[in-house]
């Protein structure tokens, strides 16, 4: 059976892939945390590809500290662009299918219609720019790739908005949350399921895709839904972006159109509210 290498396995999406793969019984997945598979170590990567000759390579490794990236441009670019290029080059040599995870931050977020894969990119942060550069370096080395842009990832694993809100909701009487940034939360378990479906069906519809959950919301309404499902008695106050200045500028509207993913990849995409309920039930059960 052919092997799949998963880089960045200790992060949120990597852990979700391990969870879903165990549920499905997906075989021959090699999970590589940074110590076992550093995407900046060309010699180490070459040895891994020579050893496993993988049919698929999933890159979950990324620099994701959005505000910190404004000061650490070189490091963000090394990981989000150069590391991707290292993988793409080896995927081209071995005929390996590369599955790269990207972001809604490649868009400026100034519109009000769901974003298509063909819409113009215009990143407004270092993070968004370096992730777009990572998308762009792939095609020079291989045409056997899937780039999946996603947004607002959360799960039971690692640090994310849902777990942060639950923690702060227990500690404080009032929380101020931005209401004028609109997008779609994505349950990383659902995204992991989409990735494994690509592998299990040996899908050949290569290219760029948008994948988030269905629907749209603001960060404020997302937080309110979290507190309602967890019966957390915290007062939630809606504020404008201008009232919560950050180093990096965020897209104000980053809802993505998923028609292509549903049609070409054959995946059913749950609504964000249904997936949030599932995540909250799992978090509660784990306590």
Short mmCIF file of C-alpha atoms in Angstrom, two decimals:
data_model
loop_
_atom_site.label_atom_id
_atom_site.label_comp_id
_atom_site.label_asym_id
_atom_site.label_seq_id
_atom_site.Cartn_x
_atom_site.Cartn_y
_atom_site.Cartn_z
CA UNK A 1 0.00 0.00 0.00
CA UNK A 2 1.19 3.52 -0.79
CA UNK A 3 2.38 5.79 2.01
CA UNK A 4 1.25 9.30 2.99
CA UNK A 5 3.66 11.62 4.78
CA UNK A 6 2.07 14.22 7.08
CA UNK A 7 4.25 17.17 8.07
CA UNK A 8 3.35 19.39 11.03
CA UNK A 9 1.67 16.43 12.73
CA UNK A 10 1.84 17.94 16.23
CA UNK A 11 -0.28 20.96 15.26
CA UNK A 12 -4.07 21.28 15.35
CA UNK A 13 -4.82 19.92 11.88
CA UNK A 14 -2.20 17.18 12.20
CA UNK A 15 -3.84 15.96 15.40
CA UNK A 16 -7.27 16.10 13.73
CA UNK A 17 -5.95 14.02 10.82
CA UNK A 18 -4.70 11.41 13.30
CA UNK A 19 -8.12 11.37 15.02
CA UNK A 20 -10.13 10.99 11.79
CA UNK A 21 -7.68 8.44 10.35
CA UNK A 22 -8.08 6.32 13.46
CA UNK A 23 -11.89 6.55 13.22
CA UNK A 24 -11.84 5.58 9.53
CA UNK A 25 -9.04 3.06 9.77
CA UNK A 26 -7.04 4.88 7.09
CA UNK A 27 -3.77 2.94 6.64
CA UNK A 28 -0.16 3.87 5.88
CA UNK A 29 -0.06 7.39 7.26
CA UNK A 30 3.28 8.57 8.62
CA UNK A 31 2.82 11.44 11.08
CA UNK A 32 5.90 13.66 11.31
CA UNK A 33 6.25 16.34 13.99
CA UNK A 34 8.94 18.98 13.45
CA UNK A 35 11.62 16.85 15.11
CA UNK A 36 11.02 14.01 12.62
CA UNK A 37 10.20 16.09 9.55
CA UNK A 38 11.40 19.69 9.46
CA UNK A 39 10.26 21.18 6.13
CA UNK A 40 13.28 23.52 6.14
CA UNK A 41 15.76 20.63 6.35
CA UNK A 42 16.35 19.70 2.70
CA UNK A 43 18.63 16.75 3.47
CA UNK A 44 16.22 15.34 6.04
CA UNK A 45 13.30 15.70 3.64
CA UNK A 46 15.23 14.00 0.84
CA UNK A 47 15.98 11.06 3.13
CA UNK A 48 12.29 10.74 4.13
CA UNK A 49 11.13 10.75 0.51
CA UNK A 50 13.81 8.23 -0.48
CA UNK A 51 12.78 5.95 2.40
CA UNK A 52 9.00 6.12 1.95
CA UNK A 53 8.52 7.06 -1.73
CA UNK A 54 5.15 8.54 -0.70
CA UNK A 55 2.08 8.66 -2.91
CA UNK A 56 0.83 11.68 -0.94
CA UNK A 57 2.39 14.45 1.12
CA UNK A 58 0.17 16.55 3.40
CA UNK A 59 1.72 19.79 4.61
CA UNK A 60 0.14 20.97 7.87
CA UNK A 61 3.34 22.77 8.92
CA UNK A 62 3.00 26.55 8.84
CA UNK A 63 3.89 29.79 10.58
CA UNK A 64 0.48 30.90 11.86
CA UNK A 65 1.21 33.62 14.46
CA UNK A 66 -0.54 36.33 12.43
CA UNK A 67 0.51 39.38 14.49
CA UNK A 68 4.00 38.10 15.29
CA UNK A 69 4.63 37.56 11.56
CA UNK A 70 4.63 41.35 11.06
CA UNK A 71 7.93 41.42 12.99
CA UNK A 72 9.25 37.99 11.91
CA UNK A 73 8.89 38.35 8.15
CA UNK A 74 11.92 36.24 7.26
CA UNK A 75 10.94 33.35 9.52
CA UNK A 76 7.32 33.39 8.31
CA UNK A 77 8.54 33.38 4.69
CA UNK A 78 11.01 30.54 5.30
CA UNK A 79 8.29 28.29 6.71
CA UNK A 80 5.29 29.36 4.60
CA UNK A 81 7.09 29.72 1.26
CA UNK A 82 10.53 28.07 1.30
CA UNK A 83 9.38 25.01 3.24
CA UNK A 84 6.51 24.49 0.80
CA UNK A 85 8.93 24.79 -2.12
CA UNK A 86 11.19 22.14 -0.57
CA UNK A 87 8.24 19.74 -0.40
CA UNK A 88 6.94 20.64 -3.86
CA UNK A 89 10.35 19.97 -5.43
CA UNK A 90 10.51 16.49 -3.90
CA UNK A 91 6.88 15.79 -4.78
CA UNK A 92 7.72 16.63 -8.39
CA UNK A 93 10.71 14.27 -8.36
CA UNK A 94 8.79 11.35 -6.87
CA UNK A 95 5.40 11.88 -8.53
CA UNK A 96 3.93 12.48 -5.07
CA UNK A 97 0.62 14.34 -4.76
CA UNK A 98 1.09 17.41 -2.54
CA UNK A 99 -1.81 18.58 -0.35
CA UNK A 100 -1.04 22.10 0.87
CA UNK A 101 -3.17 24.01 3.40
CA UNK A 102 -3.64 27.72 2.77
CA UNK A 103 -5.82 30.48 4.13
CA UNK A 104 -8.54 33.07 3.55
CA UNK A 105 -5.91 35.66 4.51
CA UNK A 106 -4.69 35.66 0.88
CA UNK A 107 -7.65 38.00 0.21
CA UNK A 108 -8.01 41.67 1.10
CA UNK A 109 -11.51 41.03 2.44
CA UNK A 110 -13.04 44.24 1.12
CA UNK A 111 -15.97 42.67 -0.76
CA UNK A 112 -19.29 41.25 0.32
CA UNK A 113 -19.75 38.21 -1.96
CA UNK A 114 -18.45 34.67 -1.29
CA UNK A 115 -14.91 34.40 -2.65
CA UNK A 116 -14.15 32.13 -5.60
CA UNK A 117 -10.85 30.35 -6.31
CA UNK A 118 -10.56 32.57 -9.40
CA UNK A 119 -10.94 35.86 -7.48
CA UNK A 120 -7.94 38.17 -7.25
CA UNK A 121 -5.71 37.73 -4.23
CA UNK A 122 -4.48 40.75 -2.31
CA UNK A 123 -3.04 39.85 1.09
CA UNK A 124 -2.98 42.67 3.65
CA UNK A 125 -0.72 40.97 6.22
CA UNK A 126 2.70 39.30 6.20
CA UNK A 127 1.04 36.01 7.14
CA UNK A 128 -1.36 36.23 4.20
CA UNK A 129 1.42 37.25 1.82
CA UNK A 130 3.74 34.40 2.80
CA UNK A 131 0.92 31.85 2.57
CA UNK A 132 0.10 33.13 -0.93
CA UNK A 133 3.77 32.84 -1.87
CA UNK A 134 3.61 29.25 -0.66
CA UNK A 135 0.71 28.59 -3.04
CA UNK A 136 2.59 30.19 -5.92
CA UNK A 137 5.87 28.23 -5.62
CA UNK A 138 4.17 24.85 -6.00
CA UNK A 139 3.36 24.99 -9.73
CA UNK A 140 7.01 25.45 -10.72
CA UNK A 141 7.76 21.94 -9.42
CA UNK A 142 4.62 19.82 -9.79
CA UNK A 143 1.15 19.85 -11.31
CA UNK A 144 -0.03 17.07 -8.99
CA UNK A 145 -1.27 19.14 -6.07
CA UNK A 146 -4.29 20.23 -4.08
CA UNK A 147 -4.20 23.62 -2.35
CA UNK A 148 -6.99 23.91 0.21
CA UNK A 149 -7.70 27.41 1.49
CA UNK A 150 -9.50 27.35 4.82
CA UNK A 151 -10.56 29.79 7.53
CA UNK A 152 -11.08 30.23 11.28
CA UNK A 153 -9.88 26.73 12.22
CA UNK A 154 -10.84 25.29 15.61
CA UNK A 155 -11.15 21.85 17.23
CA UNK A 156 -10.66 19.99 20.49
CA UNK A 157 -6.91 20.12 19.80
CA UNK A 158 -4.22 22.79 20.29
CA UNK A 159 -4.98 26.47 20.87
CA UNK A 160 -7.84 28.07 18.97
CA UNK A 161 -10.69 30.58 19.28
CA UNK A 162 -13.21 28.13 20.75
CA UNK A 163 -10.91 26.95 23.53
CA UNK A 164 -9.74 30.51 24.24
CA UNK A 165 -13.32 31.76 24.55
CA UNK A 166 -14.23 28.90 26.91
CA UNK A 167 -11.21 29.69 29.09
CA UNK A 168 -11.85 33.45 29.17
CA UNK A 169 -15.58 32.88 29.67
CA UNK A 170 -14.82 30.99 32.88
CA UNK A 171 -12.44 33.67 34.12
CA UNK A 172 -14.27 36.90 33.32
CA UNK A 173 -17.70 38.46 33.74
CA UNK A 174 -17.56 40.31 30.41
CA UNK A 175 -15.87 39.77 27.06
CA UNK A 176 -15.58 42.27 24.19
CA UNK A 177 -15.55 40.53 20.80
CA UNK A 178 -15.30 41.96 17.28
CA UNK A 179 -18.57 41.92 15.30
CA UNK A 180 -17.58 43.60 12.00
CA UNK A 181 -15.24 40.87 10.71
CA UNK A 182 -17.28 38.24 8.87
CA UNK A 183 -16.15 34.78 7.81
CA UNK A 184 -16.78 31.10 8.38
CA UNK A 185 -15.50 28.98 11.27
CA UNK A 186 -14.06 25.64 10.14
CA UNK A 187 -14.02 22.55 12.33
CA UNK A 188 -10.57 21.10 11.67
CA UNK A 189 -12.01 17.59 12.02
CA UNK A 190 -14.18 18.31 8.94
CA UNK A 191 -11.18 19.62 6.99
CA UNK A 192 -9.20 16.51 7.98
CA UNK A 193 -12.07 14.39 6.65
CA UNK A 194 -11.95 16.24 3.33
CA UNK A 195 -8.19 15.66 3.02
CA UNK A 196 -8.51 11.94 3.75
CA UNK A 197 -11.36 11.66 1.25
CA UNK A 198 -9.05 13.04 -1.46
CA UNK A 199 -6.54 10.31 -0.63
CA UNK A 200 -9.03 7.48 -0.19
CA UNK A 201 -10.78 8.21 -3.49
CA UNK A 202 -7.44 8.85 -5.27
CA UNK A 203 -8.97 12.04 -6.64
CA UNK A 204 -7.14 13.42 -9.69
CA UNK A 205 -8.96 16.77 -9.92
CA UNK A 206 -5.82 18.67 -8.97
CA UNK A 207 -5.77 22.40 -8.27
CA UNK A 208 -6.91 25.12 -5.89
CA UNK A 209 -9.95 24.70 -3.64
CA UNK A 210 -11.80 26.58 -0.93
CA UNK A 211 -12.86 24.56 2.10
CA UNK A 212 -14.58 25.91 5.20
CA UNK A 213 -17.81 24.97 6.86
CA UNK A 214 -21.04 26.34 5.37
CA UNK A 215 -22.67 29.58 6.48
CA UNK A 216 -21.15 32.78 7.77
CA UNK A 217 -20.87 34.65 11.04
CA UNK A 218 -18.89 37.30 12.90
CA UNK A 219 -16.39 36.63 15.67
CA UNK A 220 -18.94 38.08 18.10
CA UNK A 221 -21.75 35.77 17.00
CA UNK A 222 -19.33 32.84 16.96
CA UNK A 223 -18.42 33.59 20.59
CA UNK A 224 -22.10 33.93 21.57
CA UNK A 225 -22.82 30.51 20.01
CA UNK A 226 -19.92 28.98 21.96
CA UNK A 227 -21.20 30.40 25.24
CA UNK A 228 -24.79 29.33 24.56
CA UNK A 229 -23.76 25.74 23.79
CA UNK A 230 -21.53 25.57 26.86
CA UNK A 231 -23.98 27.50 29.10
CA UNK A 232 -21.19 29.88 30.07
CA UNK A 233 -22.76 32.87 31.90
CA UNK A 234 -20.43 35.55 30.52
CA UNK A 235 -21.69 38.89 29.19
CA UNK A 236 -20.59 39.37 25.57
CA UNK A 237 -20.18 42.88 24.13
CA UNK A 238 -19.90 43.52 20.38
CA UNK A 239 -17.09 45.90 19.37
CA UNK A 240 -15.70 47.22 16.10
CA UNK A 241 -12.29 46.20 14.74
CA UNK A 242 -11.05 49.75 15.38
CA UNK A 243 -11.67 49.24 19.11
CA UNK A 244 -9.29 46.24 19.20
CA UNK A 245 -6.14 47.27 17.29
CA UNK A 246 -3.76 44.49 16.26
CA UNK A 247 -0.37 44.54 14.56
CA UNK A 248 -1.66 42.64 11.49
CA UNK A 249 -4.69 43.76 9.49
CA UNK A 250 -7.39 41.10 9.10
CA UNK A 251 -9.82 40.66 6.18
CA UNK A 252 -13.20 42.18 7.06
CA UNK A 253 -15.08 39.70 4.85
CA UNK A 254 -13.56 36.32 3.97
CA UNK A 255 -16.51 34.01 3.32
CA UNK A 256 -15.41 31.50 0.66
CA UNK A 257 -17.52 29.79 -2.01
CA UNK A 258 -17.18 25.99 -1.66
CA UNK A 259 -19.03 24.95 -4.83
CA UNK A 260 -15.85 23.65 -6.49
CA UNK A 261 -14.87 21.51 -3.49
CA UNK A 262 -18.33 19.99 -3.23
CA UNK A 263 -18.47 19.26 -6.97
CA UNK A 264 -14.91 18.15 -7.76
CA UNK A 265 -13.91 16.55 -4.46
CA UNK A 266 -17.29 14.98 -3.73
CA UNK A 267 -17.42 16.13 -0.12
CA UNK A 268 -20.49 17.10 1.90
CA UNK A 269 -19.77 20.20 3.98
CA UNK A 270 -21.60 20.69 7.31
CA UNK A 271 -22.90 24.06 8.50
CA UNK A 272 -20.60 25.75 11.01
CA UNK A 273 -23.27 25.65 13.74
CA UNK A 274 -23.70 21.87 13.43
CA UNK A 275 -19.94 21.29 13.54
CA UNK A 276 -19.50 23.63 16.49
CA UNK A 277 -22.14 21.63 18.37
CA UNK A 278 -20.22 18.41 17.65
CA UNK A 279 -16.96 19.95 18.86
CA UNK A 280 -18.56 21.30 22.04
CA UNK A 281 -20.08 17.89 22.82
CA UNK A 282 -16.67 16.26 22.43
CA UNK A 283 -15.00 18.87 24.60
CA UNK A 284 -17.64 18.38 27.30
CA UNK A 285 -17.28 14.61 27.15
CA UNK A 286 -13.51 14.89 27.58
CA UNK A 287 -13.81 16.89 30.82
#
